[in-house]
Short mmCIF file of C-alpha atoms in Angstrom, two decimals:
data_model
loop_
_atom_site.label_atom_id
_atom_site.label_comp_id
_atom_site.label_asym_id
_atom_site.label_seq_id
_atom_site.Cartn_x
_atom_site.Cartn_y
_atom_site.Cartn_z
CA UNK N 1336 106.89 186.53 122.04
CA UNK N 1337 108.55 183.17 122.68
CA UNK N 1338 106.84 182.19 125.90
CA UNK N 1339 104.06 180.02 127.21
CA UNK N 1340 102.29 181.84 130.03
CA UNK N 1341 100.42 179.93 132.72
CA UNK N 1342 98.12 181.41 135.34
CA UNK N 1343 97.78 181.23 138.23
CA UNK N 1344 101.25 180.21 139.44
CA UNK N 1345 99.83 178.75 142.65
CA UNK N 1346 96.34 177.50 143.43
CA UNK N 1347 94.84 176.02 146.58
CA UNK N 1348 91.37 174.56 146.21
CA UNK N 1349 88.96 172.48 148.23
CA UNK N 1350 87.59 169.19 147.00
CA UNK N 1351 84.20 170.75 146.23
CA UNK N 1352 85.56 173.77 144.38
CA UNK N 1353 85.57 174.48 140.66
CA UNK N 1354 88.62 176.24 139.28
CA UNK N 1355 90.40 176.68 135.97
CA UNK N 1356 94.01 176.79 134.86
CA UNK N 1357 94.93 178.97 131.93
CA UNK N 1358 97.69 178.66 129.36
CA UNK N 1359 98.45 181.20 126.63
CA UNK N 1360 100.97 181.43 123.78
CA UNK N 1361 101.36 183.80 120.86
CA UNK N 1362 103.96 181.90 118.86
CA UNK N 1363 101.48 180.54 116.34
CA UNK N 1364 101.90 177.01 117.70
CA UNK N 1365 98.93 174.81 116.76
CA UNK N 1366 99.70 171.87 119.09
CA UNK N 1367 99.16 172.42 122.82
CA UNK N 1368 99.60 170.06 125.72
CA UNK N 1369 98.74 169.57 129.38
CA UNK N 1370 101.17 167.63 131.56
CA UNK N 1371 100.96 166.69 135.25
CA UNK N 1372 104.10 166.39 137.35
CA UNK N 1373 104.16 164.91 140.83
CA UNK N 1374 107.08 165.62 143.13
CA UNK N 1375 110.34 163.92 142.09
CA UNK N 1376 108.67 162.38 139.04
CA UNK N 1377 108.79 163.16 135.31
CA UNK N 1378 105.92 165.02 133.65
CA UNK N 1379 103.08 162.79 132.49
CA UNK N 1380 100.98 163.66 129.48
CA UNK N 1381 97.30 164.39 130.09
CA UNK N 1382 95.90 165.94 126.91
CA UNK N 1383 97.00 166.99 123.42
CA UNK N 1384 95.22 169.53 121.26
CA UNK N 1385 96.05 169.80 117.58
CA UNK N 1386 94.52 172.67 115.61
CA UNK N 1387 92.14 173.34 118.50
CA UNK N 1388 90.79 169.79 118.50
CA UNK N 1389 91.42 167.25 121.23
CA UNK N 1390 93.58 164.54 119.69
CA UNK N 1391 94.91 162.65 122.70
CA UNK N 1392 93.35 162.02 126.12
CA UNK N 1393 95.58 159.80 128.21
CA UNK N 1394 92.67 158.27 130.14
CA UNK N 1395 92.44 161.26 132.41
CA UNK N 1396 89.55 161.27 134.96
CA UNK N 1397 86.57 163.39 133.98
CA UNK N 1398 87.14 165.75 136.91
CA UNK N 1399 89.75 167.29 134.58
CA UNK N 1400 88.15 168.96 131.58
CA UNK N 1401 90.33 170.59 128.91
CA UNK N 1402 89.21 173.32 126.57
CA UNK N 1403 90.90 175.04 123.64
CA UNK N 1404 88.75 178.07 122.74
CA UNK N 1405 91.21 179.43 120.16
CA UNK N 1406 94.67 178.80 118.76
CA UNK N 1407 96.39 180.82 121.51
CA UNK N 1408 94.56 179.65 124.60
CA UNK N 1409 94.27 176.38 126.47
CA UNK N 1410 92.28 175.90 129.66
CA UNK N 1411 92.04 173.09 132.16
CA UNK N 1412 88.83 173.08 134.17
CA UNK N 1413 88.98 171.39 137.55
CA UNK N 1414 86.04 170.05 139.55
CA UNK N 1415 85.74 167.75 142.55
CA UNK N 1416 89.44 167.05 142.72
CA UNK N 1417 91.10 164.75 145.21
CA UNK N 1418 94.16 165.49 147.39
CA UNK N 1419 96.20 163.12 145.21
CA UNK N 1420 95.62 165.50 142.29
CA UNK N 1421 97.96 167.97 143.96
CA UNK N 1422 100.83 168.47 141.54
CA UNK N 1423 102.57 170.86 139.16
CA UNK N 1424 100.49 171.26 136.01
CA UNK N 1425 102.54 172.18 132.97
CA UNK N 1426 101.34 173.51 129.66
CA UNK N 1427 103.41 173.19 126.48
CA UNK N 1428 103.09 174.15 122.85
CA UNK N 1429 104.77 173.18 119.60
CA UNK N 1430 104.80 174.40 116.03
CA UNK N 1431 103.29 171.94 113.57
CA UNK N 1432 103.53 171.66 109.81
CA UNK N 1433 106.66 171.58 107.70
CA UNK N 1434 108.77 173.61 110.11
CA UNK N 1435 109.48 171.52 113.15
CA UNK N 1436 110.13 173.04 116.53
CA UNK N 1437 110.78 171.87 120.03
CA UNK N 1438 108.22 171.90 122.79
CA UNK N 1439 108.03 175.12 124.78
CA UNK N 1440 106.87 174.74 128.37
CA UNK N 1441 105.29 177.23 130.71
CA UNK N 1442 106.49 177.60 134.28
CA UNK N 1443 103.49 175.67 135.55
CA UNK N 1444 100.68 175.99 138.07
CA UNK N 1445 101.36 174.42 141.44
CA UNK N 1446 98.03 173.00 142.58
CA UNK N 1447 97.23 171.97 146.12
CA UNK N 1448 93.93 170.23 146.83
CA UNK N 1449 92.82 170.36 150.46
CA UNK I 1440 105.10 153.94 121.09
CA UNK I 1441 108.34 155.40 122.32
CA UNK I 1442 110.13 155.11 125.62
CA UNK I 1443 113.17 156.64 127.26
CA UNK I 1444 115.54 155.16 129.81
CA UNK I 1445 117.75 157.27 132.02
CA UNK I 1446 119.88 154.75 133.84
CA UNK I 1447 121.29 157.10 136.47
CA UNK I 1448 118.86 158.59 138.95
CA UNK I 1449 121.63 160.66 140.55
CA UNK I 1450 125.01 161.85 139.35
CA UNK I 1451 127.30 163.55 141.88
CA UNK I 1452 130.20 165.52 140.42
CA UNK I 1453 132.72 168.09 141.59
CA UNK I 1454 132.69 171.60 140.17
CA UNK I 1455 134.78 172.04 137.00
CA UNK I 1456 134.74 168.28 136.32
CA UNK I 1457 133.22 166.87 133.13
CA UNK I 1458 129.89 165.09 133.25
CA UNK I 1459 127.86 162.74 131.05
CA UNK I 1460 124.18 162.00 131.64
CA UNK I 1461 123.03 158.89 129.85
CA UNK I 1462 119.85 158.48 127.83
CA UNK I 1463 118.65 155.57 125.71
CA UNK I 1464 115.45 155.50 123.74
CA UNK I 1465 113.24 152.92 122.10
CA UNK I 1466 111.02 153.53 119.09
CA UNK I 1467 109.86 151.77 115.94
CA UNK I 1468 109.56 155.08 114.03
CA UNK I 1469 111.63 158.19 113.47
CA UNK I 1470 111.96 160.32 116.55
CA UNK I 1471 112.95 163.70 117.83
CA UNK I 1472 115.06 163.82 120.98
CA UNK I 1473 115.29 166.48 123.66
CA UNK I 1474 117.03 167.31 126.90
CA UNK I 1475 115.26 169.53 129.42
CA UNK I 1476 116.48 170.94 132.72
CA UNK I 1477 114.28 171.67 135.71
CA UNK I 1478 115.48 173.79 138.60
CA UNK I 1479 113.70 173.47 141.96
CA UNK I 1480 110.13 174.77 141.92
CA UNK I 1481 110.36 175.79 138.28
CA UNK I 1482 109.09 174.63 134.89
CA UNK I 1483 111.08 172.88 132.18
CA UNK I 1484 113.74 174.64 130.14
CA UNK I 1485 114.90 173.22 126.82
CA UNK I 1486 118.65 172.55 126.79
CA UNK I 1487 118.93 171.15 123.30
CA UNK I 1488 117.12 169.10 120.69
CA UNK I 1489 117.88 166.71 117.86
CA UNK I 1490 115.43 166.92 114.98
CA UNK I 1491 117.61 165.93 112.01
CA UNK I 1492 120.98 166.65 110.43
CA UNK I 1493 124.21 166.72 112.38
CA UNK I 1494 124.28 164.14 115.14
CA UNK I 1495 126.25 166.43 117.47
CA UNK I 1496 123.91 168.98 118.94
CA UNK I 1497 125.03 172.00 120.93
CA UNK I 1498 122.71 173.59 123.43
CA UNK I 1499 122.58 176.31 126.02
CA UNK I 1500 124.84 176.66 129.05
CA UNK I 1501 127.70 174.75 127.39
CA UNK I 1502 125.85 171.44 127.08
CA UNK I 1503 126.00 169.19 124.05
CA UNK I 1504 124.59 165.80 123.10
CA UNK I 1505 125.28 163.23 120.44
CA UNK I 1506 122.58 161.26 118.67
CA UNK I 1507 123.68 157.68 118.03
CA UNK I 1508 121.09 155.81 116.01
CA UNK I 1509 122.84 152.43 116.11
CA UNK I 1510 123.06 152.52 119.90
CA UNK I 1511 119.72 154.35 120.29
CA UNK I 1512 121.38 156.81 122.62
CA UNK I 1513 121.36 160.55 123.17
CA UNK I 1514 123.82 161.22 125.99
CA UNK I 1515 124.24 164.72 127.40
CA UNK I 1516 127.72 166.08 128.13
CA UNK I 1517 129.37 169.14 129.59
CA UNK I 1518 133.16 169.51 129.77
CA UNK I 1519 133.17 171.54 133.00
CA UNK I 1520 130.20 171.89 135.33
CA UNK I 1521 129.31 174.70 137.71
CA UNK I 1522 127.45 174.71 140.99
CA UNK I 1523 124.57 176.39 139.16
CA UNK I 1524 124.13 173.29 136.97
CA UNK I 1525 122.67 171.44 139.97
CA UNK I 1526 119.19 170.47 138.80
CA UNK I 1527 117.02 167.65 137.45
CA UNK I 1528 117.67 166.71 133.84
CA UNK I 1529 115.08 164.96 131.69
CA UNK I 1530 115.66 163.22 128.40
CA UNK I 1531 112.55 163.08 126.22
CA UNK I 1532 111.46 161.59 122.92
CA UNK I 1533 108.62 162.30 120.54
CA UNK I 1534 107.50 160.89 117.22
CA UNK I 1535 107.41 163.18 114.21
CA UNK I 1536 103.66 163.33 113.67
CA UNK I 1537 101.40 166.37 113.83
CA UNK I 1538 99.86 165.48 117.17
CA UNK I 1539 102.96 163.90 118.59
CA UNK I 1540 103.43 163.55 122.30
CA UNK I 1541 106.60 164.06 124.32
CA UNK I 1542 107.55 161.14 126.56
CA UNK I 1543 110.01 161.74 129.37
CA UNK I 1544 112.58 159.58 131.04
CA UNK I 1545 112.57 159.30 134.81
CA UNK I 1546 115.15 162.05 135.19
CA UNK I 1547 118.71 162.37 136.47
CA UNK I 1548 119.54 164.56 139.43
CA UNK I 1549 122.88 166.29 138.78
CA UNK I 1550 124.45 167.33 142.07
CA UNK I 1551 127.50 169.57 141.70
CA UNK I 1552 129.65 170.17 144.77
CA UNK I 1553 132.82 172.12 145.54
#
């Protein structure tokens, strides 16, 4: 298995809703990432998990709450989002340790906040 | 911290012509370099990566790139493009640490026409 799987592919939520994005990989990668991509812009880093521990938070608002329950799974919990949070949310993973690998990206969740 | 500059926001080219997409990076430490392609409404696909070793890197779909440390460049080339190469291309850089983060350039839109 050489993929990063993200679900759902599309999500529409109201500003008072609570929802979660899910990311899964079975490549044994111990670094996992959340990126946010607005239209016609490059992806911007949100969070980095290394060995299931949060190592980087790029000053993301608390309405975004990441969780890494095990080495294969990464969640992003969403609550009280704003319309400007509408974007493509990308998950990525990377092998760590002595064998270096590239970053593998999922196909993303397209989020619309109404 | 690292940064990436993609000088060309758009590159128009005729089918079967050669193309070069420019990328320059800035970093005070050793880096890994990547090129990703993004087709409309899709995630990111890795074209090629430079981690170490030979400075000429060959990737998928006939693309190649050359790492030039003295000029801090990592330009992407293809000798003959196809209509299907029309997409957004992102150059990206990361440091070599365990919890490294991938930083993207602003992207170059390659538009291939007949």
